[in-house]
PDB file of C-alpha atoms in Angstrom:
ATOM      1  CA  MET D   1       9.859 -17.173  -3.426  1.00 83.00           C
ATOM      2  CA  ASN D   2       7.712 -14.025  -3.694  1.00 91.00           C
ATOM      3  CA  ILE D   3       9.468 -12.106  -0.867  1.00 94.00           C
ATOM      4  CA  ILE D   4      12.937 -10.536  -0.776  1.00 95.00           C
ATOM      5  CA  PRO D   5      13.956  -9.101   2.655  1.00 92.00           C
ATOM      6  CA  LEU D   6      15.627  -5.659   2.678  1.00 88.00           C
ATOM      7  CA  GLU D   7      16.445  -4.456   6.264  1.00 85.00           C
ATOM      8  CA  ASP D   8      13.167  -2.977   7.620  1.00 86.00           C
ATOM      9  CA  ARG D   9      11.133  -3.763   4.514  1.00 92.00           C
ATOM     10  CA  LEU D  10      10.092  -6.610   2.253  1.00 93.00           C
ATOM     11  CA  LEU D  11       9.845  -6.601  -1.508  1.00 94.00           C
ATOM     12  CA  HIS D  12       6.845  -8.669  -2.589  1.00 94.00           C
ATOM     13  CA  LYS D  13       7.801  -9.404  -6.202  1.00 95.00           C
ATOM     14  CA  SER D  14       4.409 -10.527  -7.511  1.00 95.00           C
ATOM     15  CA  PHE D  15       1.624  -9.838  -5.036  1.00 95.00           C
ATOM     16  CA  LEU D  16       0.639  -8.982  -1.469  1.00 93.00           C
ATOM     17  CA  GLU D  17      -2.502  -9.688   0.485  1.00 94.00           C
ATOM     18  CA  VAL D  18      -3.037  -7.180   3.248  1.00 91.00           C
ATOM     19  CA  ARG D  19      -5.816  -6.237   5.697  1.00 90.00           C
ATOM     20  CA  ILE D  20      -6.485  -2.501   6.090  1.00 89.00           C
ATOM     21  CA  ASN D  21      -9.316  -1.247   8.329  1.00 86.00           C
ATOM     22  CA  ASN D  22     -10.781  -4.770   8.512  1.00 89.00           C
ATOM     23  CA  GLU D  23     -10.908  -5.044   4.690  1.00 90.00           C
ATOM     24  CA  ASP D  24      -8.787  -7.535   2.750  1.00 94.00           C
ATOM     25  CA  TYR D  25      -6.950  -6.318  -0.347  1.00 94.00           C
ATOM     26  CA  HIS D  26      -5.076  -8.361  -2.954  1.00 94.00           C
ATOM     27  CA  ILE D  27      -2.419  -6.264  -4.665  1.00 93.00           C
ATOM     28  CA  GLN D  28      -1.287  -8.054  -7.836  1.00 93.00           C
ATOM     29  CA  GLN D  29       1.963  -6.182  -8.571  1.00 92.00           C
ATOM     30  CA  PRO D  30       5.357  -5.603  -6.940  1.00 93.00           C
ATOM     31  CA  VAL D  31       4.959  -3.919  -3.519  1.00 92.00           C
ATOM     32  CA  ILE D  32       7.459  -2.792  -0.905  1.00 92.00           C
ATOM     33  CA  ALA D  33       6.073  -3.298   2.608  1.00 91.00           C
ATOM     34  CA  TYR D  34       7.710  -1.463   5.518  1.00 90.00           C
ATOM     35  CA  PHE D  35       7.216  -2.973   8.961  1.00 87.00           C
ATOM     36  CA  GLY D  36       7.851  -2.203  12.615  1.00 83.00           C
ATOM     37  CA  ASP D  37       7.711  -4.937  15.267  1.00 84.00           C
ATOM     38  CA  GLY D  38       7.681  -8.083  13.130  1.00 81.00           C
ATOM     39  CA  ILE D  39       6.790  -8.555   9.486  1.00 81.00           C
ATOM     40  CA  GLN D  40       3.082  -8.926  10.340  1.00 84.00           C
ATOM     41  CA  ASN D  41       2.954  -5.259  11.457  1.00 84.00           C
ATOM     42  CA  ILE D  42       3.156  -3.359   8.175  1.00 87.00           C
ATOM     43  CA  ASN D  43       3.150   0.416   8.679  1.00 85.00           C
ATOM     44  CA  ARG D  44       3.695   1.573   5.086  1.00 86.00           C
ATOM     45  CA  LEU D  45       3.214   0.274   1.552  1.00 89.00           C
ATOM     46  CA  HIS D  46       5.005   1.598  -1.529  1.00 89.00           C
ATOM     47  CA  LEU D  47       3.246   1.025  -4.845  1.00 90.00           C
ATOM     48  CA  ILE D  48       4.146   2.270  -8.313  1.00 88.00           C
ATOM     49  CA  LEU D  49       0.897   2.793 -10.222  1.00 90.00           C
ATOM     50  CA  GLU D  50       0.259   3.014 -13.958  1.00 90.00           C
ATOM     51  CA  ASN D  51      -2.964   4.987 -13.496  1.00 91.00           C
ATOM     52  CA  LYS D  52      -3.550   7.760 -11.005  1.00 91.00           C
ATOM     53  CA  PRO D  53      -5.843   6.765  -8.132  1.00 92.00           C
ATOM     54  CA  ILE D  54      -9.270   8.351  -7.918  1.00 93.00           C
ATOM     55  CA  GLU D  55      -9.254  10.807  -5.045  1.00 91.00           C
ATOM     56  CA  ASN D  56     -12.405  10.798  -2.905  1.00 91.00           C
ATOM     57  CA  ILE D  57     -13.150  12.862   0.196  1.00 90.00           C
ATOM     58  CA  ASP D  58     -12.329  10.040   2.617  1.00 88.00           C
ATOM     59  CA  SER D  59     -10.557   7.424   0.464  1.00 89.00           C
ATOM     60  CA  LEU D  60      -8.487   6.544  -2.591  1.00 91.00           C
ATOM     61  CA  THR D  61      -9.654   4.145  -5.291  1.00 94.00           C
ATOM     62  CA  ILE D  62      -6.762   2.282  -6.876  1.00 93.00           C
ATOM     63  CA  ASP D  63      -7.119   0.282 -10.115  1.00 93.00           C
ATOM     64  CA  GLY D  64      -6.857  -3.429  -9.414  1.00 90.00           C
ATOM     65  CA  VAL D  65      -6.917  -2.926  -5.642  1.00 93.00           C
ATOM     66  CA  GLY D  66     -10.161  -1.157  -4.754  1.00 93.00           C
ATOM     67  CA  GLU D  67     -11.227   1.656  -2.476  1.00 94.00           C
ATOM     68  CA  ILE D  68      -9.145   2.191   0.662  1.00 91.00           C
ATOM     69  CA  LYS D  69     -10.735   4.389   3.343  1.00 89.00           C
ATOM     70  CA  GLY D  70      -8.622   7.014   5.096  1.00 87.00           C
ATOM     71  CA  ARG D  71      -7.332  10.539   4.859  1.00 87.00           C
ATOM     72  CA  TYR D  72      -4.605  11.312   2.374  1.00 87.00           C
ATOM     73  CA  LYS D  73      -2.192  14.099   1.578  1.00 87.00           C
ATOM     74  CA  LYS D  74      -0.490  15.006  -1.682  1.00 86.00           C
ATOM     75  CA  GLN D  75       3.210  15.718  -1.941  1.00 88.00           C
ATOM     76  CA  GLU D  76       4.219  16.401  -5.541  1.00 85.00           C
ATOM     77  CA  ASN D  77       3.546  13.131  -7.455  1.00 83.00           C
ATOM     78  CA  THR D  78       3.100  11.104  -4.272  1.00 86.00           C
ATOM     79  CA  LEU D  79      -0.079  10.363  -2.355  1.00 85.00           C
ATOM     80  CA  HIS D  80       0.163   9.372   1.313  1.00 85.00           C
ATOM     81  CA  LEU D  81      -2.929   7.529   2.520  1.00 81.00           C
ATOM     82  CA  LEU D  82      -3.301   7.774   6.317  1.00 81.00           C
ATOM     83  CA  ILE D  83      -5.397   5.031   7.885  1.00 72.00           C
ATOM     84  CA  ASN D  84      -6.402   4.387  11.488  1.00 63.00           C
TER      85      ASN D  84
END
C-alpha cells in the first residue's frame, strides 16, 4: 500500500526504512528509491526537504532522518551524498 512501482524506481508514499553504511534510517516522508539488480539494491534516494541539511566535512545531517556519513557534492539546489 505504501509503494508504487515506476520502471526502475519505487515511490514510497509515506516512509522508507533503509540501511546505509550499516546504520538504519527511518525516513518519514515520500521518497523515490532507484534500484539496480532487484528492489533490495537501492542505489539512489530522492528526497524533497523542507529544511536544508546541515553540511559537515564528511556527512549530511537531515532533519527527521539523522546524520548520514559520506562525501557529498553540490549542484545548484541539489546535494548528492556519495556513500561507500
